[in-house]
Backbone as numpy.savetxt, mean C-alpha at the origin, in Angstrom:
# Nx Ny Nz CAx CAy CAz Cx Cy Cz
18.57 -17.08 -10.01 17.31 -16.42 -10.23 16.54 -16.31 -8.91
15.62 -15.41 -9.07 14.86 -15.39 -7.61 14.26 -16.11 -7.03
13.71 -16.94 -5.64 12.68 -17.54 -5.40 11.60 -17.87 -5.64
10.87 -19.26 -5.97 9.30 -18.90 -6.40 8.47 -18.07 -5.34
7.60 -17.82 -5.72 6.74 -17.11 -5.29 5.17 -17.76 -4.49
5.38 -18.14 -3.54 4.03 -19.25 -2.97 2.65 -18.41 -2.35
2.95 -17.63 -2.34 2.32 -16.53 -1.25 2.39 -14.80 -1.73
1.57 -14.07 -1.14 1.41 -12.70 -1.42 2.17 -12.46 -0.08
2.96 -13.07 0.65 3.89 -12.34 2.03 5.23 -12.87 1.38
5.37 -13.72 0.02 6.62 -13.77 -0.48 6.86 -12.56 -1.39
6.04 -11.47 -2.03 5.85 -10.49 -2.51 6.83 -9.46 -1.95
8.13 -8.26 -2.36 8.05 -7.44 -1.67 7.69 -6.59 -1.50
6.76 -6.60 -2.70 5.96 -5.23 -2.47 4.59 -5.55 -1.84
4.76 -6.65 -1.16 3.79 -6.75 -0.55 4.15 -6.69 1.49
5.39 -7.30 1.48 5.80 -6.68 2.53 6.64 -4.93 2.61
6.18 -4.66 1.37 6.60 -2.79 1.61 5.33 -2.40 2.61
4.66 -2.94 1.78 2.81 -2.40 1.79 3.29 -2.61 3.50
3.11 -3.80 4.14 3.28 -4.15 5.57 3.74 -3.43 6.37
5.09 -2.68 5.81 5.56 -1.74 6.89 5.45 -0.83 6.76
4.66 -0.39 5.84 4.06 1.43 5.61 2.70 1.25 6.66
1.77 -0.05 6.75 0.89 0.49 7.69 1.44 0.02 8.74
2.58 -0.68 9.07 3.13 -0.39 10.98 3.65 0.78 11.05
4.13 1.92 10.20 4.43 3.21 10.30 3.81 4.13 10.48
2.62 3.89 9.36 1.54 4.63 9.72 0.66 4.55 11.25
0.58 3.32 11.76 -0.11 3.21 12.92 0.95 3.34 14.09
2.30 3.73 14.31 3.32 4.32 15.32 2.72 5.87 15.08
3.00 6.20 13.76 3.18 7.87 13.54 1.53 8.32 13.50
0.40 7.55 13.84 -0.89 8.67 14.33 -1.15 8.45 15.80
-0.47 7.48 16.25 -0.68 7.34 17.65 -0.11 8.84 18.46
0.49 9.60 17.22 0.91 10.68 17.83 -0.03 11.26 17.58
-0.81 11.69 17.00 -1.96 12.51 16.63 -2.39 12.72 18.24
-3.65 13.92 17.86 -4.20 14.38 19.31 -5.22 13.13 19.08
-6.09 13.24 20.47 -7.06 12.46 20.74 -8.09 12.33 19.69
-8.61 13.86 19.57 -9.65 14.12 18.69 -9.91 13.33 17.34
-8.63 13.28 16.92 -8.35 12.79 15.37 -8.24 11.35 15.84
-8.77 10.56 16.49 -8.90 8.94 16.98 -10.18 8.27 16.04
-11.20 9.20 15.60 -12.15 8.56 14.85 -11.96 9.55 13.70
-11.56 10.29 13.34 -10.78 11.09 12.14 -10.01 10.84 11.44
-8.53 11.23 10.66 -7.70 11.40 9.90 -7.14 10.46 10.59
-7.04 9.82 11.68 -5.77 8.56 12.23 -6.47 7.49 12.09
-7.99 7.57 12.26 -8.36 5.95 11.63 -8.37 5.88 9.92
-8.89 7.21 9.43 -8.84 7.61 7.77 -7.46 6.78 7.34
-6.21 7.44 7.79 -5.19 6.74 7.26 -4.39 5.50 8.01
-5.33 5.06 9.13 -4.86 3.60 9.49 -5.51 2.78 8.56
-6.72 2.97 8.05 -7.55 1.97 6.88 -6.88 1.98 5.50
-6.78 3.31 4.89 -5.95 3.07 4.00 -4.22 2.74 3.73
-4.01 2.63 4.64 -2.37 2.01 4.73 -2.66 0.34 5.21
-3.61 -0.28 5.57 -4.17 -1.38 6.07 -4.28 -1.82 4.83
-5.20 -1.05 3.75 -5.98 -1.53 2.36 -4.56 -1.70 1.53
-3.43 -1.04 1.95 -2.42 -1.17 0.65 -2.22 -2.72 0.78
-1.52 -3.00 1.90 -1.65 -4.74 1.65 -2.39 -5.44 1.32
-3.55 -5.67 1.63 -4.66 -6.44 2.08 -5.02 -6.37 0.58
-5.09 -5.16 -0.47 -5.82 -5.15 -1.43 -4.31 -6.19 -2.41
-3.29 -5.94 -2.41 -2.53 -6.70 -3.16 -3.02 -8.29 -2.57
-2.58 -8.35 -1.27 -2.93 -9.94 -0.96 -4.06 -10.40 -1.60
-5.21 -9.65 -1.66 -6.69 -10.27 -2.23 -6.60 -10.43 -3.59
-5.63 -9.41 -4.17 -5.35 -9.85 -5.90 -4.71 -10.94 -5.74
-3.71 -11.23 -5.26 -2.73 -12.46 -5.53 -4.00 -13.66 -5.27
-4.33 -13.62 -4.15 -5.06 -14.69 -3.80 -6.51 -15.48 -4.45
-7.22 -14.05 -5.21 -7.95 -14.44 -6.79 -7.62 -15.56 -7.95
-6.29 -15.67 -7.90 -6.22 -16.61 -9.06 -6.43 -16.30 -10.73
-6.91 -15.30 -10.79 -6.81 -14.64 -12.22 -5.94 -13.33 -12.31
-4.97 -12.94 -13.67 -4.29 -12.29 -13.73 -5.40 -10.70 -13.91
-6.56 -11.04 -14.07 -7.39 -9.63 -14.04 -7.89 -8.93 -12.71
-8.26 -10.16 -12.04 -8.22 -9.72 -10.70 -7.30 -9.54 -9.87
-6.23 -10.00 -10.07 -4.77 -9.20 -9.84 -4.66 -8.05 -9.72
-4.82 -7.62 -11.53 -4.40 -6.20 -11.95 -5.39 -5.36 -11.27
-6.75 -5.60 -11.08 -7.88 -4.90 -10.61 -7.15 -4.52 -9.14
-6.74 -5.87 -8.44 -6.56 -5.06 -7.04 -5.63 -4.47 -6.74
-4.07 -4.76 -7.22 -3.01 -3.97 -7.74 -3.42 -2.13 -7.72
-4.48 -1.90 -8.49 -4.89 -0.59 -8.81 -5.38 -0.23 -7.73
-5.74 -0.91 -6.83 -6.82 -0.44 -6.09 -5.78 -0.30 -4.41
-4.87 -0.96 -4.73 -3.84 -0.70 -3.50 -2.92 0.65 -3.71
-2.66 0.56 -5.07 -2.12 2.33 -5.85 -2.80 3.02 -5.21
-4.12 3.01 -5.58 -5.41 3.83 -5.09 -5.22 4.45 -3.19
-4.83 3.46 -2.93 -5.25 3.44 -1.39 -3.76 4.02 -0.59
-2.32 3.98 -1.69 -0.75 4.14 -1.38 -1.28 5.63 -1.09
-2.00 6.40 -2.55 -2.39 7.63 -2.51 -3.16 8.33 -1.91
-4.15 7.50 -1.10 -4.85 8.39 0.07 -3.98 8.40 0.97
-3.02 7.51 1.53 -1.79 7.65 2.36 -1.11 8.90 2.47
-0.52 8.84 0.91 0.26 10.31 1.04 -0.11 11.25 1.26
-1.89 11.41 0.60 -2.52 12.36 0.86 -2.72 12.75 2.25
-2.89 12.03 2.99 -3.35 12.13 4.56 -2.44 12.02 5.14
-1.09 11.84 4.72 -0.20 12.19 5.45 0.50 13.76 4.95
0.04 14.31 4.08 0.10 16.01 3.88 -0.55 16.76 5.11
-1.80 16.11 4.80 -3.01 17.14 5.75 -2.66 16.67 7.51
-1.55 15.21 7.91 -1.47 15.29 8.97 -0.15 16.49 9.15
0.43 17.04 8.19 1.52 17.70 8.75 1.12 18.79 8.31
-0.21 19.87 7.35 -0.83 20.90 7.50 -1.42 21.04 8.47
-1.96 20.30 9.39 -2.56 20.47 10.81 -1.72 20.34 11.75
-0.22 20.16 11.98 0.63 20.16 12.65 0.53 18.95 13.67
0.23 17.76 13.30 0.47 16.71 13.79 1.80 16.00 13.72
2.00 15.87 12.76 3.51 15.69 12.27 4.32 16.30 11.94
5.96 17.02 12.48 6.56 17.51 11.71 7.21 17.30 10.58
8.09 17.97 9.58 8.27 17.26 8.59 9.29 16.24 8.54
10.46 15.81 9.65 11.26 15.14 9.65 10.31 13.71 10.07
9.11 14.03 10.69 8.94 12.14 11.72 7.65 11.67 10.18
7.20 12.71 9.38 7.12 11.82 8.15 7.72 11.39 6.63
9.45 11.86 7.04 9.92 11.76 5.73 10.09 10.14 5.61
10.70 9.54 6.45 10.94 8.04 6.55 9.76 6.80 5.96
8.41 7.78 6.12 7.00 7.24 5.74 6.97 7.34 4.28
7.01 8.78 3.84 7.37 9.23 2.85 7.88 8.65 1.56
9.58 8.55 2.06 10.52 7.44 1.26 9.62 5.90 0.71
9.57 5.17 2.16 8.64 4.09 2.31 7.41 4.04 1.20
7.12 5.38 0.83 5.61 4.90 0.20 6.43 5.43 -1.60
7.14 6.31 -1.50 7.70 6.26 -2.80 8.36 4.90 -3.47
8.64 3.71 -2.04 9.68 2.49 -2.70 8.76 1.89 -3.10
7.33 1.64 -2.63 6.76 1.03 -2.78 5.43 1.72 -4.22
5.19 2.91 -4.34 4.91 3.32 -5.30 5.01 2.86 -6.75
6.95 2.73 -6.63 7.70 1.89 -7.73 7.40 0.55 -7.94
7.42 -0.08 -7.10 7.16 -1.72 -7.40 5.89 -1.82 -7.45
4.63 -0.90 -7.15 3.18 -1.25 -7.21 3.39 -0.96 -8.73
3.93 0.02 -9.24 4.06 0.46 -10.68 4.39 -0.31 -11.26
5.50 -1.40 -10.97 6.28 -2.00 -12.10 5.23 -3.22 -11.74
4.73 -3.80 -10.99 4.14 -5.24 -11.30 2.66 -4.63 -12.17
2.06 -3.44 -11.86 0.87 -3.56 -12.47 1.13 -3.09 -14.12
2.10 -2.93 -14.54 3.28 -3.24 -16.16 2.97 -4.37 -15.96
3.53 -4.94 -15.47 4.11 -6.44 -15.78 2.67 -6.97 -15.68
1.44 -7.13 -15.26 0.60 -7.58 -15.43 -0.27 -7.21 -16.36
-0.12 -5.86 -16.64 -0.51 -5.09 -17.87 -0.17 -5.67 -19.30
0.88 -6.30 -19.20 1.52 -6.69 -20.47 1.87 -7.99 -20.34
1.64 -8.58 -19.79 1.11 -9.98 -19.65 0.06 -10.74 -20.79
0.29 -11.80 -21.46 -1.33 -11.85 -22.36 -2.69 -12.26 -21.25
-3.72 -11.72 -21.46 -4.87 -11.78 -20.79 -5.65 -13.21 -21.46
-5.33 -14.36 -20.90 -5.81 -15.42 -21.32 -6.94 -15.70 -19.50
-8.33 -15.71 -19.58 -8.87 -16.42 -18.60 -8.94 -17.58 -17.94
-8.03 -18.36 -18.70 -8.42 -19.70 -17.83 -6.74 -19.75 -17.47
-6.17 -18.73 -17.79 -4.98 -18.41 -16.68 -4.57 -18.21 -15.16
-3.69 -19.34 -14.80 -3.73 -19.21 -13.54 -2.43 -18.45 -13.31
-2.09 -17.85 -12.15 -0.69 -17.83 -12.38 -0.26 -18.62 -10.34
């Protein structure tokens, strides 16, 4: 069976989250200058928030505040993709140097999906720790 789980960096969808924003912050360093307080910090924060918001659920201690931040890293996978459209409608990126990002945020899409199930359907008892 798998390893316990001690930590939100024993997570892998918490180290997906990790290497979608070291991808994201290689692939806007290509961006022009201009977009330095624009669309390359826009989507360095939200590829930052995909982790950070799972780690802060794990690290809550309740299975609601889990699920709350779970959603809220979904939330933040999807301004990713989004801003990584509009970096390759503005011709910052072509389409090959963000498919690899791409993939990356679809693997991780899946497992943000399947744990916030699995916490979904979990019984919601409060004085639950997990």
């Amino acid at each position: 069976m798998g390893e316990a789980i001690r930590s939100f960096r024993d997570l892998r969808v918490w180290r997906s989250a990790f290497a979608i924003g070291l991808k994201v912050h290689e692939l806007s360093a290509r961006f022009p200058s201009e977009e330095r307080f624009g669309l390359a910090a826009q989507i360095r924060r939200a590829s930052v928030g995909v982790a950070s918001n799972i780690a802060e659920g794990f690290g809550r201690g309740s299975r609601a505040d889990y699920l709350r931040f779970t959603r809220i890293a979904r939330g933040s996978l999807y301004e990713v993709e989004t801003q990584l459209e509009f970096a390759r409608a503005f011709g910052y990126l072509d389409m090959s140097a963000g498919e690899e990002l791409e993939q990356m945020i679809q693997e991780c899409n899946m497992m943000l999906a399947g744990l916030i199930r699995k916490l979904e359907l979990a019984p919601m008892d409060k004085s639950q720790e997990f």
